[in-house]
Amino acid sequence: HLPPPATTTAMFVSALRAPALALSRASVPSPARKGDSICRAQPPRSSGISKSSAWVTTSRVCQIPQRGTNRTKTRAVVEPSSKNGAVVTDQKVTSNAAPTETSLVQTNAPPKDKEFIAKVRFIGPDKKGLMAGLTQLMFGCGCNILSSDQYVSEDGVFFQRMSIDFSGAYSGADNREALESAIGTMATQFDMIEWKIDYSHDAHKVGILVSKIDHCLWDLLVRHANKELRCDIPFIISNHPDLGYIAEQFGIPFEFLPMEVDKFDGDKTKAKADQEKKIEAVIQKYGADTLVMARYMQVLSDDFCTKHASHTINIHHSFLPAFEGAKPYHRAKDRGVKLIGATAHYATAKLDMGPIIVQDVAPVSHRDTVQDMVRKGKDLERVALARALRAHLQSRVLVHQNRTVVFD
């Protein structure tokens, strides 16, 4: 059922002529009416822009009055890019048209200059409805739970860490007292042993104690300078002047507080008490809430450890509980161990027996000398101490009866 030959030829010729006809019509501008301002594409000037310049489409207002209204139309204009190759877009377009209604979206997003995030930790006896009660509490206060981790030990102790956004708290985001009062009431109802809340906006102030060995100090300060540790380091205390130049390089106050035994006629107990009194004064001066013993080779008194329990972190150059005390690598070599390690723990009155936060190990062999083991041990100490401090700053460590629960 094909059409006659003459019809087919006419259709073919018409198809060939259609593009040319459309092109000729497009090249002829439509006659402008009185009052019209027609926008046309202007070719690039040879003096200003090279032939390789890109062409972009921008918006320009063309005043084309419409009958019976004040509105104007906007036409697209093709223009070359700027001389440096940057594309100019998003030019402001003005119009006399009546404004359209814009939906105003109100959110509870906190201001950019302040964070309304808090970490809440609970320790207490496990009970039915405990999780539901704590979740309902946050909902009732107008808080949004961002994350939640919980664990129940074999002896029935409940541990939980919640990250909450309290920017939409019904009592007001700046009214921390009301939020803490509500949490405290709930904790009492469920017989919680302990609960704590830390606000992300309030940066921890970490004071560092160090002696002569510098590798952990360097590591912490470099990580802090690279913003890997979210805290302030207001001071460095040492019982020796040797590492003062490091503190100076990082612009951190250095407090040289030696053990002045001669001042007390050789009485080490009085000298220790006097030194720790000065340390306490520095802590109070700068408002530190966390202490890090970055190879601080002094044994702290029982009173000092008790006062600063659960926020004084020590790095021990051994995989505790083996080889506590001095020269652990030498004794490990004598014992022919195949693993060496480092332990970051909270300092307590019992030497090197505090709650363990982080441990790390590395293999050794009979070929390793004491110097090899010391070098490997230093690497482990740096990493273990940094990980422990980061976990503490992020409120991921819960301490109960000399043991820790460390959430990922």
Short mmCIF file of C-alpha atoms in Angstrom, two decimals:
data_model
loop_
_atom_site.label_atom_id
_atom_site.label_comp_id
_atom_site.label_asym_id
_atom_site.label_seq_id
_atom_site.Cartn_x
_atom_site.Cartn_y
_atom_site.Cartn_z
CA HIS A 1 0.00 0.00 0.00
CA LEU A 2 2.73 2.53 -0.91
CA PRO A 3 1.73 6.07 -2.03
CA PRO A 4 2.16 7.02 -5.69
CA PRO A 5 5.74 7.88 -6.82
CA ALA A 6 4.92 11.56 -7.29
CA THR A 7 3.62 11.86 -3.72
CA THR A 8 6.72 10.15 -2.32
CA THR A 9 9.05 12.52 -4.14
CA ALA A 10 7.14 15.56 -2.90
CA MET A 11 7.34 14.34 0.72
CA PHE A 12 11.12 13.80 0.42
CA VAL A 13 11.73 17.28 -1.03
CA SER A 14 9.57 18.85 1.67
CA ALA A 15 11.58 17.12 4.42
CA LEU A 16 14.83 18.43 2.95
CA ARG A 17 13.55 22.01 2.69
CA ALA A 18 12.07 22.14 6.23
CA PRO A 19 15.34 22.80 8.16
CA ALA A 20 16.49 25.48 5.71
CA LEU A 21 13.11 27.20 5.86
CA ALA A 22 13.14 27.13 9.68
CA LEU A 23 16.66 28.57 9.73
CA SER A 24 15.77 31.40 7.33
CA ARG A 25 12.74 32.31 9.43
CA ALA A 26 14.79 32.26 12.66
CA SER A 27 17.36 34.65 11.15
CA VAL A 28 14.73 37.32 10.55
CA PRO A 29 13.90 39.20 13.75
CA SER A 30 10.26 39.81 14.52
CA PRO A 31 9.22 43.43 14.19
CA ALA A 32 9.44 45.28 17.46
CA ARG A 33 6.44 47.05 18.83
CA LYS A 34 6.63 50.52 20.17
CA GLY A 35 8.14 50.58 23.67
CA ASP A 36 9.81 47.18 23.34
CA SER A 37 13.46 46.67 24.25
CA ILE A 38 14.71 43.55 22.53
CA CYS A 39 17.71 41.65 23.97
CA ARG A 40 19.98 39.97 21.47
CA ALA A 41 23.10 37.87 21.81
CA GLN A 42 26.21 39.96 21.25
CA PRO A 43 29.30 38.32 19.79
CA PRO A 44 32.54 38.51 21.78
CA ARG A 45 34.77 41.46 21.07
CA SER A 46 38.08 40.55 19.58
CA SER A 47 39.98 42.90 21.88
CA GLY A 48 38.57 41.67 25.17
CA ILE A 49 37.87 37.94 24.98
CA SER A 50 39.55 35.24 22.96
CA LYS A 51 37.67 33.13 20.47
CA SER A 52 37.94 30.15 22.80
CA SER A 53 35.91 31.87 25.52
CA ALA A 54 32.91 29.90 26.68
CA TRP A 55 29.38 31.19 26.17
CA VAL A 56 27.02 31.15 29.09
CA THR A 57 23.34 31.85 29.52
CA THR A 58 22.44 34.46 32.10
CA SER A 59 19.27 36.34 32.92
CA ARG A 60 18.74 39.98 32.07
CA VAL A 61 15.57 41.96 32.48
CA CYS A 62 14.12 43.20 29.21
CA GLN A 63 11.49 45.87 29.69
CA ILE A 64 8.57 44.70 27.61
CA PRO A 65 5.42 46.38 28.90
CA GLN A 66 2.31 44.23 28.72
CA ARG A 67 -1.08 45.66 28.03
CA GLY A 68 -3.04 46.40 31.20
CA THR A 69 -0.26 45.47 33.70
CA ASN A 70 3.06 46.71 35.07
CA ARG A 71 4.76 43.28 34.78
CA THR A 72 7.94 42.75 32.88
CA LYS A 73 9.31 39.70 31.20
CA THR A 74 12.75 38.15 31.45
CA ARG A 75 14.53 36.79 28.42
CA ALA A 76 17.59 34.58 28.28
CA VAL A 77 20.69 36.27 26.88
CA VAL A 78 23.77 34.45 25.69
CA GLU A 79 26.95 36.15 26.89
CA PRO A 80 30.61 35.16 26.89
CA SER A 81 32.35 34.23 30.12
CA SER A 82 34.65 36.72 31.83
CA LYS A 83 38.27 37.21 30.82
CA ASN A 84 39.61 34.92 33.49
CA GLY A 85 37.36 32.08 32.41
CA ALA A 86 34.94 32.37 35.33
CA VAL A 87 31.30 31.94 34.47
CA VAL A 88 29.08 34.73 35.69
CA THR A 89 25.65 33.44 36.64
CA ASP A 90 22.81 34.12 39.05
CA GLN A 91 22.47 37.80 38.16
CA LYS A 92 19.76 39.50 40.16
CA VAL A 93 16.53 40.02 38.28
CA THR A 94 14.18 42.77 39.31
CA SER A 95 10.55 42.81 38.44
CA ASN A 96 7.56 45.01 39.02
CA ALA A 97 5.34 41.94 39.28
CA ALA A 98 3.35 41.41 42.43
CA PRO A 99 5.37 39.34 44.96
CA THR A 100 4.42 35.73 45.28
CA GLU A 101 3.85 34.09 48.64
CA THR A 102 6.95 32.38 50.04
CA SER A 103 6.65 29.64 52.63
CA LEU A 104 8.73 30.46 55.70
CA VAL A 105 10.16 27.23 57.09
CA GLN A 106 10.97 27.39 60.78
CA THR A 107 13.33 24.77 62.13
CA ASN A 108 14.83 23.94 65.47
CA ALA A 109 18.35 24.02 64.06
CA PRO A 110 20.75 25.58 66.57
CA PRO A 111 22.71 28.71 65.68
CA LYS A 112 25.96 28.04 63.88
CA ASP A 113 28.00 29.59 66.66
CA LYS A 114 26.69 27.25 69.35
CA GLU A 115 26.09 23.53 69.65
CA PHE A 116 23.22 22.11 71.61
CA ILE A 117 24.54 18.56 71.77
CA ALA A 118 25.08 16.68 75.03
CA LYS A 119 26.32 13.25 76.05
CA VAL A 120 24.39 11.64 78.92
CA ARG A 121 25.73 8.59 80.76
CA PHE A 122 23.86 6.34 83.16
CA ILE A 123 25.04 3.53 85.48
CA GLY A 124 22.57 1.62 87.61
CA PRO A 125 20.75 -1.64 88.26
CA ASP A 126 19.03 -3.14 85.25
CA LYS A 127 15.23 -2.95 85.41
CA LYS A 128 12.28 -3.52 83.14
CA GLY A 129 11.14 -0.34 81.43
CA LEU A 130 14.43 1.44 82.04
CA MET A 131 15.18 2.02 78.38
CA ALA A 132 11.59 3.06 77.69
CA GLY A 133 11.62 5.45 80.61
CA LEU A 134 14.84 7.18 79.59
CA THR A 135 13.72 7.44 75.98
CA GLN A 136 10.35 8.85 77.01
CA LEU A 137 12.15 11.32 79.27
CA MET A 138 14.11 12.75 76.36
CA PHE A 139 10.99 12.94 74.22
CA GLY A 140 9.08 14.63 77.01
CA CYS A 141 11.84 17.23 77.43
CA GLY A 142 11.81 18.01 73.71
CA CYS A 143 15.20 16.42 73.04
CA ASN A 144 16.13 14.39 69.99
CA ILE A 145 18.20 11.23 70.57
CA LEU A 146 21.03 11.14 68.03
CA SER A 147 22.61 7.88 69.17
CA SER A 148 22.30 5.44 72.05
CA ASP A 149 24.57 2.65 73.32
CA GLN A 150 23.75 0.36 76.20
CA TYR A 151 25.19 -2.70 77.89
CA VAL A 152 24.11 -4.91 80.79
CA SER A 153 26.90 -6.72 82.64
CA GLU A 154 26.68 -10.29 83.92
CA ASP A 155 26.02 -9.00 87.42
CA GLY A 156 23.03 -6.96 86.24
CA VAL A 157 24.52 -3.47 86.02
CA PHE A 158 23.07 -1.25 83.29
CA PHE A 159 25.35 1.11 81.33
CA GLN A 160 24.09 3.63 78.80
CA ARG A 161 25.46 6.54 76.80
CA MET A 162 23.08 8.78 74.86
CA SER A 163 23.91 11.61 72.51
CA ILE A 164 21.06 14.12 72.47
CA ASP A 165 20.19 17.31 70.63
CA PHE A 166 18.47 19.63 73.11
CA SER A 167 18.11 22.62 70.78
CA GLY A 168 14.33 22.06 70.81
CA ALA A 169 14.02 21.55 74.57
CA TYR A 170 10.67 22.83 75.78
CA SER A 171 12.29 24.57 78.74
CA GLY A 172 14.65 26.41 76.39
CA ALA A 173 17.97 25.34 74.92
CA ASP A 174 19.85 27.68 77.27
CA ASN A 175 18.06 26.39 80.37
CA ARG A 176 20.42 23.55 81.26
CA GLU A 177 19.25 23.49 84.87
CA ALA A 178 15.74 22.40 83.88
CA LEU A 179 17.08 19.60 81.68
CA GLU A 180 19.46 18.37 84.36
CA SER A 181 16.70 18.51 86.98
CA ALA A 182 14.45 16.30 84.83
CA ILE A 183 17.26 13.80 84.23
CA GLY A 184 18.13 13.76 87.92
CA THR A 185 14.52 13.05 88.90
CA MET A 186 14.33 10.14 86.46
CA ALA A 187 17.69 8.78 87.68
CA THR A 188 16.40 8.80 91.25
CA GLN A 189 13.24 6.96 90.26
CA PHE A 190 15.28 4.18 88.63
CA ASP A 191 17.87 4.04 91.45
CA MET A 192 20.74 5.02 89.19
CA ILE A 193 24.16 4.65 90.82
CA GLU A 194 25.57 7.50 88.79
CA TRP A 195 24.69 9.77 85.90
CA LYS A 196 26.64 12.49 84.11
CA ILE A 197 25.99 14.98 81.34
CA ASP A 198 28.66 16.64 79.19
CA TYR A 199 27.93 19.47 76.77
CA SER A 200 29.76 19.48 73.44
CA HIS A 201 29.86 23.26 73.42
CA ASP A 202 31.96 23.25 76.60
CA ALA A 203 35.43 22.19 75.52
CA HIS A 204 37.41 20.11 78.00
CA LYS A 205 40.50 21.73 79.48
CA VAL A 206 43.31 19.20 79.57
CA GLY A 207 46.41 19.78 81.66
CA ILE A 208 49.50 17.73 80.78
CA LEU A 209 52.05 16.44 83.30
CA VAL A 210 55.41 15.31 81.93
CA SER A 211 58.98 14.65 83.09
CA LYS A 212 61.92 14.20 80.69
CA ILE A 213 60.63 11.66 78.14
CA ASP A 214 59.00 13.61 75.32
CA HIS A 215 57.45 11.27 72.73
CA CYS A 216 53.92 11.24 74.20
CA LEU A 217 53.99 15.00 74.75
CA TRP A 218 54.96 15.67 71.14
CA ASP A 219 52.27 13.32 69.88
CA LEU A 220 49.47 14.92 71.91
CA LEU A 221 50.44 18.46 70.97
CA VAL A 222 50.69 17.65 67.27
CA ARG A 223 47.32 15.88 67.32
CA HIS A 224 45.81 18.84 69.15
CA ALA A 225 47.29 21.30 66.63
CA ASN A 226 45.77 19.19 63.83
CA LYS A 227 42.37 19.34 65.60
CA GLU A 228 42.31 15.60 66.23
CA LEU A 229 41.65 16.20 69.93
CA ARG A 230 38.73 18.47 70.68
CA CYS A 231 39.90 20.22 73.83
CA ASP A 232 41.97 23.09 75.18
CA ILE A 233 45.45 22.54 76.61
CA PRO A 234 45.96 25.48 78.98
CA PHE A 235 49.22 24.35 80.64
CA ILE A 236 52.04 21.81 80.83
CA ILE A 237 53.52 20.91 84.22
CA SER A 238 56.88 19.24 84.67
CA ASN A 239 59.19 18.39 87.53
CA HIS A 240 62.12 19.04 85.18
CA PRO A 241 62.86 22.07 82.98
CA ASP A 242 64.06 20.00 80.00
CA LEU A 243 60.87 20.09 77.87
CA GLY A 244 60.03 23.74 78.31
CA TYR A 245 61.11 24.48 74.74
CA ILE A 246 58.35 22.20 73.40
CA ALA A 247 55.67 24.10 75.29
CA GLU A 248 57.14 27.34 73.98
CA GLN A 249 56.93 26.12 70.37
CA PHE A 250 53.21 25.46 70.79
CA GLY A 251 52.55 28.62 72.78
CA ILE A 252 51.42 26.78 75.91
CA PRO A 253 52.35 27.97 79.43
CA PHE A 254 55.02 25.77 81.01
CA GLU A 255 55.03 25.35 84.80
CA PHE A 256 58.27 24.01 86.27
CA LEU A 257 57.36 22.50 89.65
CA PRO A 258 60.20 20.36 91.04
CA MET A 259 60.32 18.23 94.14
CA GLU A 260 62.19 20.51 96.56
CA VAL A 261 63.37 17.90 99.04
CA ASP A 262 66.20 20.09 100.37
CA LYS A 263 63.69 22.74 101.33
CA PHE A 264 62.17 20.29 103.79
CA ASP A 265 65.42 18.80 105.13
CA GLY A 266 65.12 15.68 102.99
CA ASP A 267 61.53 14.91 103.96
CA LYS A 268 60.05 13.55 100.71
CA THR A 269 56.51 13.37 102.07
CA LYS A 270 56.46 17.10 102.86
CA ALA A 271 58.17 17.90 99.57
CA LYS A 272 55.55 15.87 97.69
CA ALA A 273 52.70 17.60 99.52
CA ASP A 274 54.20 21.02 98.74
CA GLN A 275 54.65 20.16 95.07
CA GLU A 276 51.10 18.83 94.69
CA LYS A 277 49.76 21.92 96.42
CA LYS A 278 51.40 24.00 93.68
CA ILE A 279 49.99 21.65 91.03
CA GLU A 280 46.51 22.13 92.49
CA ALA A 281 46.97 25.90 92.30
CA VAL A 282 47.79 25.66 88.59
CA ILE A 283 44.78 23.42 87.98
CA GLN A 284 42.52 25.90 89.75
CA LYS A 285 44.06 28.84 87.91
CA TYR A 286 43.33 27.43 84.45
CA GLY A 287 40.19 25.46 85.35
CA ALA A 288 41.42 22.11 84.01
CA ASP A 289 38.92 19.25 84.22
CA THR A 290 41.21 16.51 82.84
CA LEU A 291 44.83 15.61 83.59
CA VAL A 292 47.11 13.52 81.37
CA MET A 293 50.30 11.97 82.71
CA ALA A 294 52.30 11.84 79.49
CA ARG A 295 55.14 9.81 80.99
CA TYR A 296 55.12 11.82 84.22
CA MET A 297 57.59 9.84 86.32
CA GLN A 298 56.27 10.81 89.73
CA VAL A 299 54.01 8.79 91.99
CA LEU A 300 50.99 10.88 92.97
CA SER A 301 49.77 10.86 96.55
CA ASP A 302 46.66 9.01 97.61
CA ASP A 303 44.84 12.25 98.38
CA PHE A 304 45.64 13.70 94.95
CA CYS A 305 44.53 10.53 93.14
CA THR A 306 41.30 10.35 95.12
CA LYS A 307 40.44 13.97 94.38
CA HIS A 308 41.11 13.57 90.66
CA ALA A 309 39.80 10.05 90.18
CA SER A 310 38.23 9.20 86.82
CA HIS A 311 39.71 12.20 85.05
CA THR A 312 43.47 11.64 85.38
CA ILE A 313 44.81 9.46 82.56
CA ASN A 314 48.18 7.74 82.80
CA ILE A 315 50.11 5.87 80.12
CA HIS A 316 52.07 2.88 81.39
CA HIS A 317 54.81 1.38 79.26
CA SER A 318 53.67 -2.18 79.68
CA PHE A 319 50.73 -4.46 79.01
CA LEU A 320 49.30 -4.35 82.51
CA PRO A 321 48.99 -6.11 84.88
CA ALA A 322 52.35 -7.61 83.88
CA PHE A 323 55.57 -5.75 84.68
CA GLU A 324 54.14 -2.82 86.60
CA GLY A 325 56.54 -0.21 87.96
CA ALA A 326 59.92 0.80 86.49
CA LYS A 327 61.87 -0.73 83.60
CA PRO A 328 59.16 -3.07 82.31
CA TYR A 329 60.85 -3.65 78.94
CA HIS A 330 64.05 -4.84 80.60
CA ARG A 331 62.11 -7.33 82.72
CA ALA A 332 60.05 -8.38 79.69
CA LYS A 333 63.28 -9.11 77.85
CA ASP A 334 64.53 -11.17 80.77
CA ARG A 335 61.28 -13.17 80.76
CA GLY A 336 61.48 -13.78 77.01
CA VAL A 337 57.98 -12.47 76.27
CA LYS A 338 56.59 -12.60 72.73
CA LEU A 339 54.27 -9.63 73.14
CA ILE A 340 54.87 -6.18 74.57
CA GLY A 341 52.21 -3.56 75.11
CA ALA A 342 51.09 -0.21 76.48
CA THR A 343 48.21 0.54 78.82
CA ALA A 344 46.30 3.81 79.22
CA HIS A 345 44.34 3.85 82.47
CA TYR A 346 42.87 6.18 85.06
CA ALA A 347 45.32 6.91 87.86
CA THR A 348 44.40 5.65 91.33
CA ALA A 349 46.05 5.43 94.71
CA LYS A 350 47.20 1.91 93.83
CA LEU A 351 50.15 2.22 91.48
CA ASP A 352 49.33 1.16 87.90
CA MET A 353 46.14 -0.54 89.05
CA GLY A 354 43.53 1.96 87.86
CA PRO A 355 40.61 1.25 85.49
CA ILE A 356 41.97 0.40 82.05
CA ILE A 357 40.77 2.47 79.10
CA VAL A 358 42.91 1.31 76.16
CA GLN A 359 45.56 -1.35 75.65
CA ASP A 360 47.65 -2.14 72.60
CA VAL A 361 50.26 -4.79 71.84
CA ALA A 362 53.00 -5.58 69.33
CA PRO A 363 54.84 -8.87 68.68
CA VAL A 364 58.51 -9.25 69.60
CA SER A 365 60.96 -12.07 69.14
CA HIS A 366 64.25 -13.29 70.52
CA ARG A 367 65.99 -11.13 67.91
CA ASP A 368 64.68 -7.89 69.42
CA THR A 369 67.04 -6.09 71.75
CA VAL A 370 65.92 -3.98 74.68
CA GLN A 371 66.33 -0.91 72.46
CA ASP A 372 64.07 -2.49 69.82
CA MET A 373 61.45 -3.21 72.42
CA VAL A 374 61.65 0.34 73.80
CA ARG A 375 61.19 1.76 70.28
CA LYS A 376 58.18 -0.46 69.60
CA GLY A 377 56.81 0.34 73.02
CA LYS A 378 56.97 4.10 72.38
CA ASP A 379 54.88 3.67 69.26
CA LEU A 380 52.28 1.77 71.25
CA GLU A 381 52.30 4.37 74.04
CA ARG A 382 51.61 7.24 71.66
CA VAL A 383 48.62 5.55 70.06
CA ALA A 384 47.16 4.10 73.26
CA LEU A 385 47.32 7.43 75.12
CA ALA A 386 45.77 9.36 72.24
CA ARG A 387 42.94 6.84 71.90
CA ALA A 388 42.27 6.88 75.62
CA LEU A 389 42.17 10.67 75.79
CA ARG A 390 39.88 10.87 72.77
CA ALA A 391 37.48 8.34 74.30
CA HIS A 392 37.46 10.34 77.53
CA LEU A 393 36.82 13.64 75.72
CA GLN A 394 33.94 12.07 73.81
CA SER A 395 32.35 10.75 77.03
CA ARG A 396 32.58 7.15 75.83
CA VAL A 397 34.10 5.77 79.04
CA LEU A 398 31.96 4.64 81.99
CA VAL A 399 33.78 3.57 85.18
CA HIS A 400 32.32 1.18 87.74
CA GLN A 401 34.21 -0.68 90.46
CA ASN A 402 37.65 -0.26 88.91
CA ARG A 403 36.41 -1.51 85.54
CA THR A 404 35.47 0.43 82.45
CA VAL A 405 32.88 0.14 79.73
CA VAL A 406 34.16 1.91 76.63
CA PHE A 407 31.56 2.39 73.90
CA ASP A 408 32.71 2.61 70.28
#
